[in-house]
Amino acid sequence: MILPIVGYGDPVLRKVGEDIEASYPNLKELIENMYDTMDNACGVGLAAPQIGLAIRLFIVDTAPFSESDDLTL
């Protein structure tokens, strides 16, 4: 599911994120949704506060930076 991305100035972006554990509710689904959201926005990274959650969670897609013979520049 693609989640809404909050804009500059949103108060959640200034909050200190809470630490979370592997038992955080629906963590796997949240991470999958964050990847969908990041891909939809043509991004390479996304932090939970950018989707309105004041938790410490960040995802990154390193594929665009990997070395591969399949890449043409």
Short mmCIF file of C-alpha atoms in Angstrom, two decimals:
data_model
loop_
_atom_site.label_atom_id
_atom_site.label_comp_id
_atom_site.label_asym_id
_atom_site.label_seq_id
_atom_site.Cartn_x
_atom_site.Cartn_y
_atom_site.Cartn_z
CA MET A 1 0.00 0.00 0.00
CA ILE A 2 1.31 3.44 -0.89
CA LEU A 3 1.32 5.69 2.15
CA PRO A 4 0.97 9.50 2.14
CA ILE A 5 4.25 11.37 2.56
CA VAL A 6 4.12 14.33 4.92
CA GLY A 7 5.37 17.70 3.74
CA TYR A 8 8.07 20.02 5.00
CA GLY A 9 7.02 21.72 8.19
CA ASP A 10 4.90 18.86 9.50
CA PRO A 11 5.43 18.62 13.29
CA VAL A 12 6.23 14.88 13.15
CA LEU A 13 9.43 15.71 11.25
CA ARG A 14 10.76 17.56 14.33
CA LYS A 15 9.92 14.87 16.88
CA VAL A 16 12.55 12.54 18.28
CA GLY A 17 11.67 9.09 17.02
CA GLU A 18 10.98 6.32 19.50
CA ASP A 19 13.10 3.19 19.43
CA ILE A 20 11.16 0.15 18.27
CA GLU A 21 11.68 -3.58 18.61
CA ALA A 22 11.10 -6.48 16.25
CA SER A 23 7.76 -6.97 18.01
CA TYR A 24 6.48 -3.57 16.83
CA PRO A 25 2.88 -4.09 15.61
CA ASN A 26 2.67 -5.05 11.92
CA LEU A 27 6.37 -4.23 11.37
CA LYS A 28 6.75 -6.47 8.31
CA GLU A 29 3.68 -4.93 6.66
CA LEU A 30 4.89 -1.42 7.52
CA ILE A 31 8.27 -2.07 5.91
CA GLU A 32 6.60 -3.48 2.78
CA ASN A 33 4.33 -0.43 2.59
CA MET A 34 7.31 1.87 3.03
CA TYR A 35 9.10 0.17 0.11
CA ASP A 36 5.97 0.57 -2.05
CA THR A 37 5.77 4.23 -1.06
CA MET A 38 9.46 4.83 -1.75
CA ASP A 39 9.28 3.13 -5.15
CA ASN A 40 6.19 5.13 -6.08
CA ALA A 41 8.03 8.35 -5.24
CA CYS A 42 11.12 7.25 -7.23
CA GLY A 43 13.18 7.51 -4.07
CA VAL A 44 16.14 5.59 -2.71
CA GLY A 45 15.33 5.95 0.99
CA LEU A 46 12.44 6.68 3.31
CA ALA A 47 12.24 7.34 7.04
CA ALA A 48 9.18 6.57 9.15
CA PRO A 49 8.68 10.25 10.12
CA GLN A 50 8.22 11.02 6.41
CA ILE A 51 5.06 8.93 6.53
CA GLY A 52 3.90 10.44 9.80
CA LEU A 53 5.32 7.93 12.30
CA ALA A 54 7.61 9.21 15.07
CA ILE A 55 9.62 5.98 15.27
CA ARG A 56 13.21 5.13 14.37
CA LEU A 57 12.86 3.19 11.15
CA PHE A 58 14.56 3.87 7.83
CA ILE A 59 14.70 1.88 4.60
CA VAL A 60 17.08 2.29 1.70
CA ASP A 61 17.30 0.73 -1.75
CA THR A 62 20.98 0.35 -2.64
CA ALA A 63 20.32 -1.25 -6.03
CA PRO A 64 20.79 2.03 -7.95
CA PHE A 65 24.29 2.28 -6.47
CA SER A 66 25.43 -1.29 -7.04
CA GLU A 67 28.01 -2.19 -9.64
CA SER A 68 26.61 -4.42 -12.37
CA ASP A 69 27.46 -5.36 -15.92
CA ASP A 70 23.82 -4.75 -16.81
CA LEU A 71 24.10 -1.01 -16.22
CA THR A 72 24.67 1.31 -19.12
CA LEU A 73 25.73 4.84 -18.41
#
